[in-house]
Amino acid sequence: MVLSRGAAEVPPMPPHLQLEVTSACNLRCRMCLVRYRPPVNKIEGAMSPELFRRILDALPGLRRLTLQGLGEPLLHPHLIPMLTEAKRHGIEAGFNTNATLLTARRSAELVGLGVDWVHVSLDGATAGTYEAIREGGRFDAVADNLRGLWQAKRAAGTRLPWTRVVFVAMRRNLGELPDVVRLLAGWGVDELRVQNLAHTFEDADGGYAEIRAFTEAESLWNGEDRSRAAEVFAETETVAAEHGVHLRLPGLEERPARRRPGEPGCSWPWEAAYVTSEGVVQPCCMVMGDDRITLGDLRSQSLEEIWAGEPYREFRRRLTGDDPPEVCRGCALYRGTF
């Protein structure tokens, strides 16, 4: 995407929005900031229905809505009404989940609503590996719930919600990736999306030391780990082709830093926005932590004011230049390895 200087600073209001409907979670995953912060209960962590409606009203041209942030969306007591409201507005809507709370009743509700997609996190082919990464989760329960969603779709005669499994690749689980494909072949999943760890947190202060250390210990971006990952990815592609599983793999090489004049290193601040459960506006979902960067606050500003405000303008200017914002420099999406 190549943007003129003027367009780069104040684009049209975003067609895609990601809302952190809750900051509460029932798991303590090793690669997630939730693990390294004080626990939040599901009442205080929930986005208010009033804020949700105000955001939707401010974006009549919204086409796609992702109800996902640091927390588990199925903990929100009003998730189904929120999805219903989005669908009533003609918006494509879905969310990411750890699937521990994706009961048969909830799956039937999602299918009945016509929710467009559900992305499920599954980072291992065995209980030992999965449960060591997603602390508090039970592998067998997630497997049962994934199959239950497929059964609900079959019973209703629909392909929605489109279902993706997301596997975060790291040293400790890489070897199980081909077996994950073999499992999913019988679970009615539409796609397996493999991701690298999202961020190095190299820009962050001491409060991020633990998650930064975990990322450094587990990432596949360097030397022998990258070579091993390439071998496993090649095997996984073969297994996926044999079993008819649609597979998306991440890059293992950073993309060239050189770009055409005016071309941003990332399209997020032109096409989408991220809002925390409290109404803080951030550039994207990869930031993790509203103490790292804030572009505005819906408790005191309108979304339109924030979108056209100087913090957003400056953020976009830096992304089109050679001095990107500090929070972007360690981001796997910005570096082309996500």
mmCIF file of C-alpha atoms in Angstrom:
data_model
loop_
_atom_site.group_PDB
_atom_site.id
_atom_site.type_symbol
_atom_site.label_atom_id
_atom_site.label_comp_id
_atom_site.label_asym_id
_atom_site.label_seq_id
_atom_site.Cartn_x
_atom_site.Cartn_y
_atom_site.Cartn_z
ATOM 1 C CA MET A 1 0.000 0.000 0.000
ATOM 2 C CA VAL A 2 1.437 3.379 -1.077
ATOM 3 C CA LEU A 3 -0.072 6.467 0.541
ATOM 4 C CA SER A 4 0.314 10.159 -0.178
ATOM 5 C CA ARG A 5 1.502 12.309 2.711
ATOM 6 C CA GLY A 6 -1.953 13.818 3.283
ATOM 7 C CA ALA A 7 -3.787 10.505 3.104
ATOM 8 C CA ALA A 8 -1.246 8.954 5.434
ATOM 9 C CA GLU A 9 -2.043 11.397 8.189
ATOM 10 C CA VAL A 10 -5.868 11.264 8.222
ATOM 11 C CA PRO A 11 -7.387 8.335 6.311
ATOM 12 C CA PRO A 12 -11.143 7.615 6.253
ATOM 13 C CA MET A 13 -12.595 6.093 9.409
ATOM 14 C CA PRO A 14 -11.530 2.451 9.722
ATOM 15 C CA PRO A 15 -13.621 -0.355 8.187
ATOM 16 C CA HIS A 16 -12.222 -2.882 10.673
ATOM 17 C CA LEU A 17 -12.264 -2.623 14.453
ATOM 18 C CA GLN A 18 -10.929 -4.887 17.157
ATOM 19 C CA LEU A 19 -12.532 -4.522 20.574
ATOM 20 C CA GLU A 20 -11.161 -6.042 23.736
ATOM 21 C CA VAL A 21 -14.564 -6.985 25.131
ATOM 22 C CA THR A 22 -12.887 -8.208 28.313
ATOM 23 C CA SER A 23 -9.446 -8.056 29.889
ATOM 24 C CA ALA A 24 -10.273 -11.023 32.144
ATOM 25 C CA CYS A 25 -9.096 -14.510 31.290
ATOM 26 C CA ASN A 26 -9.473 -17.980 32.778
ATOM 27 C CA LEU A 27 -6.019 -19.143 31.612
ATOM 28 C CA ARG A 28 -2.467 -17.953 32.308
ATOM 29 C CA CYS A 29 -0.727 -18.627 28.996
ATOM 30 C CA ARG A 30 3.035 -18.340 29.037
ATOM 31 C CA MET A 31 3.314 -16.050 26.000
ATOM 32 C CA CYS A 32 0.492 -13.711 27.042
ATOM 33 C CA LEU A 33 0.747 -10.506 29.048
ATOM 34 C CA VAL A 34 -2.220 -11.616 31.193
ATOM 35 C CA ARG A 35 0.082 -14.090 32.933
ATOM 36 C CA TYR A 36 2.414 -11.314 34.048
ATOM 37 C CA ARG A 37 -0.241 -8.915 35.356
ATOM 38 C CA PRO A 38 -2.492 -9.045 38.456
ATOM 39 C CA PRO A 39 -5.647 -11.128 37.809
ATOM 40 C CA VAL A 40 -8.788 -9.293 36.670
ATOM 41 C CA ASN A 41 -12.246 -10.646 37.503
ATOM 42 C CA LYS A 42 -14.800 -10.979 34.726
ATOM 43 C CA ILE A 43 -17.021 -8.180 36.045
ATOM 44 C CA GLU A 44 -14.386 -5.447 36.321
ATOM 45 C CA GLY A 45 -12.669 -6.608 33.116
ATOM 46 C CA ALA A 46 -15.767 -6.429 30.921
ATOM 47 C CA MET A 47 -16.383 -3.674 28.368
ATOM 48 C CA SER A 48 -19.682 -1.984 29.176
ATOM 49 C CA PRO A 49 -22.589 -2.489 26.751
ATOM 50 C CA GLU A 50 -22.954 1.303 26.635
ATOM 51 C CA LEU A 51 -19.383 1.782 25.407
ATOM 52 C CA PHE A 52 -19.846 -1.012 22.882
ATOM 53 C CA ARG A 53 -22.976 0.604 21.416
ATOM 54 C CA ARG A 54 -21.344 4.039 21.344
ATOM 55 C CA ILE A 55 -18.421 2.668 19.359
ATOM 56 C CA LEU A 56 -20.715 0.955 16.852
ATOM 57 C CA ASP A 57 -22.789 4.123 16.448
ATOM 58 C CA ALA A 58 -19.613 6.100 15.705
ATOM 59 C CA LEU A 59 -18.696 3.825 12.786
ATOM 60 C CA PRO A 60 -21.669 3.434 10.418
ATOM 61 C CA GLY A 61 -19.287 2.200 7.713
ATOM 62 C CA LEU A 62 -17.804 -0.577 9.855
ATOM 63 C CA ARG A 63 -17.571 -3.830 7.898
ATOM 64 C CA ARG A 64 -15.605 -6.188 10.157
ATOM 65 C CA LEU A 65 -15.565 -6.474 13.952
ATOM 66 C CA THR A 66 -13.240 -8.681 15.989
ATOM 67 C CA LEU A 67 -14.265 -9.077 19.632
ATOM 68 C CA GLN A 68 -10.902 -10.000 21.046
ATOM 69 C CA GLY A 69 -8.139 -8.614 23.225
ATOM 70 C CA LEU A 70 -6.021 -9.923 26.070
ATOM 71 C CA GLY A 71 -8.970 -11.637 27.766
ATOM 72 C CA GLU A 72 -11.270 -14.555 26.937
ATOM 73 C CA PRO A 73 -14.392 -13.247 25.128
ATOM 74 C CA LEU A 74 -16.609 -16.088 26.363
ATOM 75 C CA LEU A 75 -16.208 -14.712 29.904
ATOM 76 C CA HIS A 76 -18.139 -11.570 28.940
ATOM 77 C CA PRO A 77 -21.743 -11.823 30.194
ATOM 78 C CA HIS A 78 -23.012 -9.842 27.179
ATOM 79 C CA LEU A 79 -20.959 -11.424 24.379
ATOM 80 C CA ILE A 80 -23.981 -12.940 22.625
ATOM 81 C CA PRO A 81 -25.982 -9.658 22.688
ATOM 82 C CA MET A 82 -22.897 -7.841 21.363
ATOM 83 C CA LEU A 83 -22.564 -10.281 18.487
ATOM 84 C CA THR A 84 -26.297 -10.008 17.848
ATOM 85 C CA GLU A 85 -26.042 -6.213 17.671
ATOM 86 C CA ALA A 86 -23.117 -6.396 15.257
ATOM 87 C CA LYS A 87 -24.948 -8.806 12.964
ATOM 88 C CA ARG A 88 -28.038 -6.566 13.103
ATOM 89 C CA HIS A 89 -25.862 -3.760 11.723
ATOM 90 C CA GLY A 90 -24.723 -6.014 8.868
ATOM 91 C CA ILE A 91 -21.181 -6.281 10.228
ATOM 92 C CA GLU A 92 -19.020 -9.374 9.792
ATOM 93 C CA ALA A 93 -18.176 -10.409 13.343
ATOM 94 C CA GLY A 94 -16.195 -13.063 15.162
ATOM 95 C CA PHE A 95 -13.674 -13.623 17.927
ATOM 96 C CA ASN A 96 -10.683 -15.607 19.159
ATOM 97 C CA THR A 97 -11.108 -18.018 22.051
ATOM 98 C CA ASN A 98 -9.202 -20.586 24.060
ATOM 99 C CA ALA A 99 -12.359 -22.743 23.647
ATOM 100 C CA THR A 100 -12.358 -23.945 27.250
ATOM 101 C CA LEU A 101 -15.822 -22.380 27.668
ATOM 102 C CA LEU A 102 -17.110 -23.255 24.194
ATOM 103 C CA THR A 103 -19.875 -25.563 25.409
ATOM 104 C CA ALA A 104 -22.370 -27.326 23.154
ATOM 105 C CA ARG A 105 -25.020 -24.755 24.103
ATOM 106 C CA ARG A 106 -22.708 -21.855 23.316
ATOM 107 C CA SER A 107 -21.703 -23.404 19.987
ATOM 108 C CA ALA A 108 -25.364 -23.759 19.045
ATOM 109 C CA GLU A 109 -25.928 -20.077 19.902
ATOM 110 C CA LEU A 110 -23.013 -18.955 17.749
ATOM 111 C CA VAL A 111 -24.171 -21.067 14.826
ATOM 112 C CA GLY A 112 -27.726 -19.797 15.190
ATOM 113 C CA LEU A 113 -26.545 -16.179 15.183
ATOM 114 C CA GLY A 114 -24.564 -16.652 12.008
ATOM 115 C CA VAL A 115 -21.311 -15.545 13.635
ATOM 116 C CA ASP A 116 -18.814 -15.283 10.803
ATOM 117 C CA TRP A 117 -15.698 -16.776 12.361
ATOM 118 C CA VAL A 118 -14.243 -18.322 15.499
ATOM 119 C CA HIS A 119 -10.493 -18.696 15.945
ATOM 120 C CA VAL A 120 -9.375 -21.271 18.518
ATOM 121 C CA SER A 121 -5.949 -21.370 20.183
ATOM 122 C CA LEU A 122 -4.326 -24.817 20.269
ATOM 123 C CA ASP A 123 -0.571 -24.999 20.764
ATOM 124 C CA GLY A 124 0.120 -28.711 20.968
ATOM 125 C CA ALA A 125 -0.965 -32.174 19.911
ATOM 126 C CA THR A 126 -0.673 -33.629 23.421
ATOM 127 C CA ALA A 127 -2.091 -32.697 26.788
ATOM 128 C CA GLY A 128 1.371 -32.344 28.310
ATOM 129 C CA THR A 129 2.582 -29.779 25.815
ATOM 130 C CA TYR A 130 -0.674 -27.842 25.497
ATOM 131 C CA GLU A 131 -1.358 -27.625 29.235
ATOM 132 C CA ALA A 132 2.203 -26.519 30.031
ATOM 133 C CA ILE A 133 1.778 -23.579 27.627
ATOM 134 C CA ARG A 134 -1.863 -22.666 28.324
ATOM 135 C CA GLU A 135 -1.841 -23.026 32.083
ATOM 136 C CA GLY A 136 -5.310 -23.792 33.433
ATOM 137 C CA GLY A 137 -6.564 -25.315 30.186
ATOM 138 C CA ARG A 138 -7.459 -28.955 29.565
ATOM 139 C CA PHE A 139 -6.484 -30.396 26.219
ATOM 140 C CA ASP A 140 -9.266 -32.968 26.115
ATOM 141 C CA ALA A 141 -11.918 -30.337 26.866
ATOM 142 C CA VAL A 142 -10.694 -28.048 24.080
ATOM 143 C CA ALA A 143 -10.632 -30.972 21.652
ATOM 144 C CA ASP A 144 -14.189 -31.945 22.622
ATOM 145 C CA ASN A 145 -15.387 -28.356 22.277
ATOM 146 C CA LEU A 146 -13.814 -27.940 18.849
ATOM 147 C CA ARG A 147 -15.509 -31.103 17.653
ATOM 148 C CA GLY A 148 -18.736 -29.899 19.266
ATOM 149 C CA LEU A 149 -18.644 -26.682 17.230
ATOM 150 C CA TRP A 150 -18.227 -28.740 14.068
ATOM 151 C CA GLN A 151 -21.186 -30.919 15.062
ATOM 152 C CA ALA A 152 -23.337 -27.833 15.688
ATOM 153 C CA LYS A 153 -22.492 -26.518 12.222
ATOM 154 C CA ARG A 154 -23.298 -29.859 10.625
ATOM 155 C CA ALA A 155 -26.609 -30.104 12.484
ATOM 156 C CA ALA A 156 -27.587 -26.642 11.220
ATOM 157 C CA GLY A 157 -26.369 -27.313 7.690
ATOM 158 C CA THR A 158 -24.048 -24.287 7.652
ATOM 159 C CA ARG A 159 -20.355 -23.563 7.212
ATOM 160 C CA LEU A 160 -20.463 -20.645 9.662
ATOM 161 C CA PRO A 161 -18.733 -19.813 11.851
ATOM 162 C CA TRP A 162 -15.639 -20.344 9.727
ATOM 163 C CA THR A 163 -13.217 -22.027 12.111
ATOM 164 C CA ARG A 164 -9.492 -21.477 12.314
ATOM 165 C CA VAL A 165 -7.109 -23.076 14.778
ATOM 166 C CA VAL A 166 -4.170 -20.864 15.743
ATOM 167 C CA PHE A 167 -0.927 -22.564 16.772
ATOM 168 C CA VAL A 168 1.762 -20.319 18.277
ATOM 169 C CA ALA A 169 5.033 -21.947 17.258
ATOM 170 C CA MET A 170 7.907 -22.024 19.717
ATOM 171 C CA ARG A 171 10.792 -24.271 20.648
ATOM 172 C CA ARG A 172 8.812 -26.371 23.092
ATOM 173 C CA ASN A 173 5.938 -27.305 20.746
ATOM 174 C CA LEU A 174 7.377 -27.129 17.234
ATOM 175 C CA GLY A 175 7.866 -30.877 16.920
ATOM 176 C CA GLU A 176 4.156 -31.539 17.484
ATOM 177 C CA LEU A 177 2.968 -29.377 14.598
ATOM 178 C CA PRO A 178 2.578 -32.217 12.041
ATOM 179 C CA ASP A 179 0.526 -34.174 14.595
ATOM 180 C CA VAL A 180 -1.717 -31.147 15.162
ATOM 181 C CA VAL A 181 -2.538 -31.281 11.448
ATOM 182 C CA ARG A 182 -3.392 -34.970 11.738
ATOM 183 C CA LEU A 183 -5.745 -34.264 14.646
ATOM 184 C CA LEU A 184 -7.502 -31.375 12.935
ATOM 185 C CA ALA A 185 -8.199 -33.435 9.831
ATOM 186 C CA GLY A 186 -11.025 -35.092 11.762
ATOM 187 C CA TRP A 187 -12.315 -32.065 13.664
ATOM 188 C CA GLY A 188 -13.985 -30.033 10.918
ATOM 189 C CA VAL A 189 -11.541 -27.114 11.097
ATOM 190 C CA ASP A 190 -11.337 -24.822 8.060
ATOM 191 C CA GLU A 191 -7.746 -23.668 8.521
ATOM 192 C CA LEU A 192 -4.663 -24.094 10.668
ATOM 193 C CA ARG A 193 -2.799 -20.813 11.077
ATOM 194 C CA VAL A 194 0.692 -21.107 12.510
ATOM 195 C CA GLN A 195 2.124 -17.957 14.082
ATOM 196 C CA ASN A 196 5.436 -16.964 15.546
ATOM 197 C CA LEU A 197 5.544 -15.273 18.935
ATOM 198 C CA ALA A 198 4.039 -11.834 18.433
ATOM 199 C CA HIS A 199 6.592 -9.471 19.932
ATOM 200 C CA THR A 200 10.112 -9.296 21.326
ATOM 201 C CA PHE A 201 9.124 -6.521 23.799
ATOM 202 C CA GLU A 202 12.583 -5.069 23.256
ATOM 203 C CA ASP A 203 11.131 -1.563 23.597
ATOM 204 C CA ALA A 204 9.438 -2.247 26.953
ATOM 205 C CA ASP A 205 10.679 -1.508 30.458
ATOM 206 C CA GLY A 206 11.292 -3.786 33.439
ATOM 207 C CA GLY A 207 7.604 -4.571 33.839
ATOM 208 C CA TYR A 208 7.873 -6.716 30.732
ATOM 209 C CA ALA A 209 11.062 -8.524 31.722
ATOM 210 C CA GLU A 210 9.398 -11.908 32.282
ATOM 211 C CA ILE A 211 7.474 -12.041 29.020
ATOM 212 C CA ARG A 212 10.521 -10.696 27.171
ATOM 213 C CA ALA A 213 12.658 -13.472 28.666
ATOM 214 C CA PHE A 214 10.103 -16.113 27.678
ATOM 215 C CA THR A 215 9.973 -14.814 24.104
ATOM 216 C CA GLU A 216 13.758 -14.793 23.850
ATOM 217 C CA ALA A 217 13.955 -18.363 25.162
ATOM 218 C CA GLU A 218 11.235 -19.763 22.898
ATOM 219 C CA SER A 219 11.379 -17.819 19.617
ATOM 220 C CA LEU A 220 12.292 -19.507 16.337
ATOM 221 C CA TRP A 221 13.807 -16.479 14.630
ATOM 222 C CA ASN A 222 17.494 -17.272 14.949
ATOM 223 C CA GLY A 223 20.123 -19.711 13.726
ATOM 224 C CA GLU A 224 19.550 -23.397 14.371
ATOM 225 C CA ASP A 225 15.991 -22.818 15.560
ATOM 226 C CA ARG A 226 15.082 -21.209 12.255
ATOM 227 C CA SER A 227 16.610 -24.118 10.311
ATOM 228 C CA ARG A 228 14.742 -26.645 12.435
ATOM 229 C CA ALA A 229 11.518 -24.688 12.012
ATOM 230 C CA ALA A 230 11.946 -24.686 8.235
ATOM 231 C CA GLU A 231 12.291 -28.485 8.272
ATOM 232 C CA VAL A 232 9.215 -28.960 10.461
ATOM 233 C CA PHE A 233 7.212 -26.492 8.374
ATOM 234 C CA ALA A 234 8.093 -28.439 5.214
ATOM 235 C CA GLU A 235 6.967 -31.702 6.842
ATOM 236 C CA THR A 236 3.784 -30.015 8.048
ATOM 237 C CA GLU A 237 2.978 -28.810 4.527
ATOM 238 C CA THR A 238 3.287 -32.377 3.272
ATOM 239 C CA VAL A 239 1.018 -33.742 6.021
ATOM 240 C CA ALA A 240 -1.525 -30.969 5.453
ATOM 241 C CA ALA A 241 -1.669 -31.743 1.725
ATOM 242 C CA GLU A 242 -2.143 -35.447 2.475
ATOM 243 C CA HIS A 243 -5.014 -34.759 4.886
ATOM 244 C CA GLY A 244 -6.675 -31.893 3.034
ATOM 245 C CA VAL A 245 -6.036 -29.346 5.798
ATOM 246 C CA HIS A 246 -5.683 -25.725 4.696
ATOM 247 C CA LEU A 247 -2.456 -24.427 6.238
ATOM 248 C CA ARG A 248 -0.893 -20.986 6.658
ATOM 249 C CA LEU A 249 2.677 -20.744 7.899
ATOM 250 C CA PRO A 250 4.610 -17.693 9.138
ATOM 251 C CA GLY A 251 7.744 -16.265 7.610
ATOM 252 C CA LEU A 252 11.081 -17.147 9.147
ATOM 253 C CA GLU A 253 13.076 -14.365 7.493
ATOM 254 C CA GLU A 254 12.518 -10.700 8.241
ATOM 255 C CA ARG A 255 11.337 -8.782 5.196
ATOM 256 C CA PRO A 256 13.671 -6.129 3.770
ATOM 257 C CA ALA A 257 13.575 -2.857 5.658
ATOM 258 C CA ARG A 258 13.660 -0.817 2.440
ATOM 259 C CA ARG A 259 10.245 0.341 1.202
ATOM 260 C CA ARG A 260 8.989 2.620 -1.522
ATOM 261 C CA PRO A 261 8.546 6.271 -0.478
ATOM 262 C CA GLY A 262 5.267 6.708 1.388
ATOM 263 C CA GLU A 263 4.756 2.973 1.903
ATOM 264 C CA PRO A 264 4.083 2.157 5.565
ATOM 265 C CA GLY A 265 5.656 -0.729 7.391
ATOM 266 C CA CYS A 266 2.170 -1.824 8.521
ATOM 267 C CA SER A 267 -1.357 -0.992 7.341
ATOM 268 C CA TRP A 268 -3.123 -1.220 10.721
ATOM 269 C CA PRO A 269 -3.301 2.530 11.563
ATOM 270 C CA TRP A 270 -4.897 3.261 8.186
ATOM 271 C CA GLU A 271 -7.394 0.411 8.058
ATOM 272 C CA ALA A 272 -8.257 -0.603 11.619
ATOM 273 C CA ALA A 273 -8.129 0.358 15.280
ATOM 274 C CA TYR A 274 -7.911 -1.456 18.593
ATOM 275 C CA VAL A 275 -9.913 -0.445 21.670
ATOM 276 C CA THR A 276 -9.316 -1.847 25.161
ATOM 277 C CA SER A 277 -12.136 -2.874 27.472
ATOM 278 C CA GLU A 278 -11.873 0.507 29.225
ATOM 279 C CA GLY A 279 -12.017 2.525 26.003
ATOM 280 C CA VAL A 280 -8.325 3.259 25.440
ATOM 281 C CA VAL A 281 -7.497 3.420 21.721
ATOM 282 C CA GLN A 282 -4.277 1.784 20.557
ATOM 283 C CA PRO A 283 -2.801 1.271 17.088
ATOM 284 C CA CYS A 284 -3.285 -2.506 16.951
ATOM 285 C CA CYS A 285 -3.757 -5.762 18.831
ATOM 286 C CA MET A 286 -0.030 -6.553 18.779
ATOM 287 C CA VAL A 287 0.821 -3.870 21.349
ATOM 288 C CA MET A 288 -0.387 -5.756 24.447
ATOM 289 C CA GLY A 289 -0.582 -3.356 27.377
ATOM 290 C CA ASP A 290 -2.080 0.142 27.311
ATOM 291 C CA ASP A 291 0.929 1.466 29.232
ATOM 292 C CA ARG A 292 3.065 0.979 26.103
ATOM 293 C CA ILE A 293 1.245 3.394 23.803
ATOM 294 C CA THR A 294 -2.082 5.239 23.889
ATOM 295 C CA LEU A 295 -3.541 7.237 21.006
ATOM 296 C CA GLY A 296 -6.672 8.441 22.794
ATOM 297 C CA ASP A 297 -9.390 7.571 25.308
ATOM 298 C CA LEU A 298 -13.071 7.145 24.464
ATOM 299 C CA ARG A 299 -14.033 8.121 28.008
ATOM 300 C CA SER A 300 -13.161 11.724 27.149
ATOM 301 C CA GLN A 301 -12.885 11.854 23.330
ATOM 302 C CA SER A 302 -14.855 10.704 20.317
ATOM 303 C CA LEU A 303 -13.395 8.027 18.058
ATOM 304 C CA GLU A 304 -13.391 10.507 15.175
ATOM 305 C CA GLU A 305 -11.360 13.003 17.236
ATOM 306 C CA ILE A 306 -8.851 10.328 18.176
ATOM 307 C CA TRP A 307 -8.539 8.974 14.618
ATOM 308 C CA ALA A 308 -7.712 12.453 13.275
ATOM 309 C CA GLY A 309 -5.726 13.562 16.328
ATOM 310 C CA GLU A 310 -2.048 14.398 16.439
ATOM 311 C CA PRO A 311 -0.947 11.188 18.256
ATOM 312 C CA TYR A 312 -2.432 9.059 15.446
ATOM 313 C CA ARG A 313 -1.010 11.397 12.788
ATOM 314 C CA GLU A 314 2.465 11.184 14.280
ATOM 315 C CA PHE A 315 2.221 7.410 14.583
ATOM 316 C CA ARG A 316 1.321 7.136 10.885
ATOM 317 C CA ARG A 317 4.065 9.551 9.856
ATOM 318 C CA ARG A 318 6.682 7.475 11.643
ATOM 319 C CA LEU A 319 5.421 4.233 10.096
ATOM 320 C CA THR A 320 5.913 5.670 6.611
ATOM 321 C CA GLY A 321 9.443 6.784 7.423
ATOM 322 C CA ASP A 322 12.686 5.187 8.544
ATOM 323 C CA ASP A 323 12.146 5.783 12.271
ATOM 324 C CA PRO A 324 9.149 3.594 13.229
ATOM 325 C CA PRO A 325 7.481 3.886 16.635
ATOM 326 C CA GLU A 326 9.414 2.019 19.324
ATOM 327 C CA VAL A 327 6.468 -0.284 19.989
ATOM 328 C CA CYS A 328 6.581 -1.508 16.360
ATOM 329 C CA ARG A 329 10.247 -2.414 16.178
ATOM 330 C CA GLY A 330 9.991 -5.764 17.921
ATOM 331 C CA CYS A 331 6.631 -6.673 16.366
ATOM 332 C CA ALA A 332 6.537 -9.871 14.299
ATOM 333 C CA LEU A 333 3.880 -8.389 12.011
ATOM 334 C CA TYR A 334 6.024 -5.326 11.286
ATOM 335 C CA ARG A 335 9.097 -7.499 10.760
ATOM 336 C CA GLY A 336 7.247 -9.899 8.456
ATOM 337 C CA THR A 337 7.656 -12.994 10.650
ATOM 338 C CA PHE A 338 4.164 -13.298 12.141
#
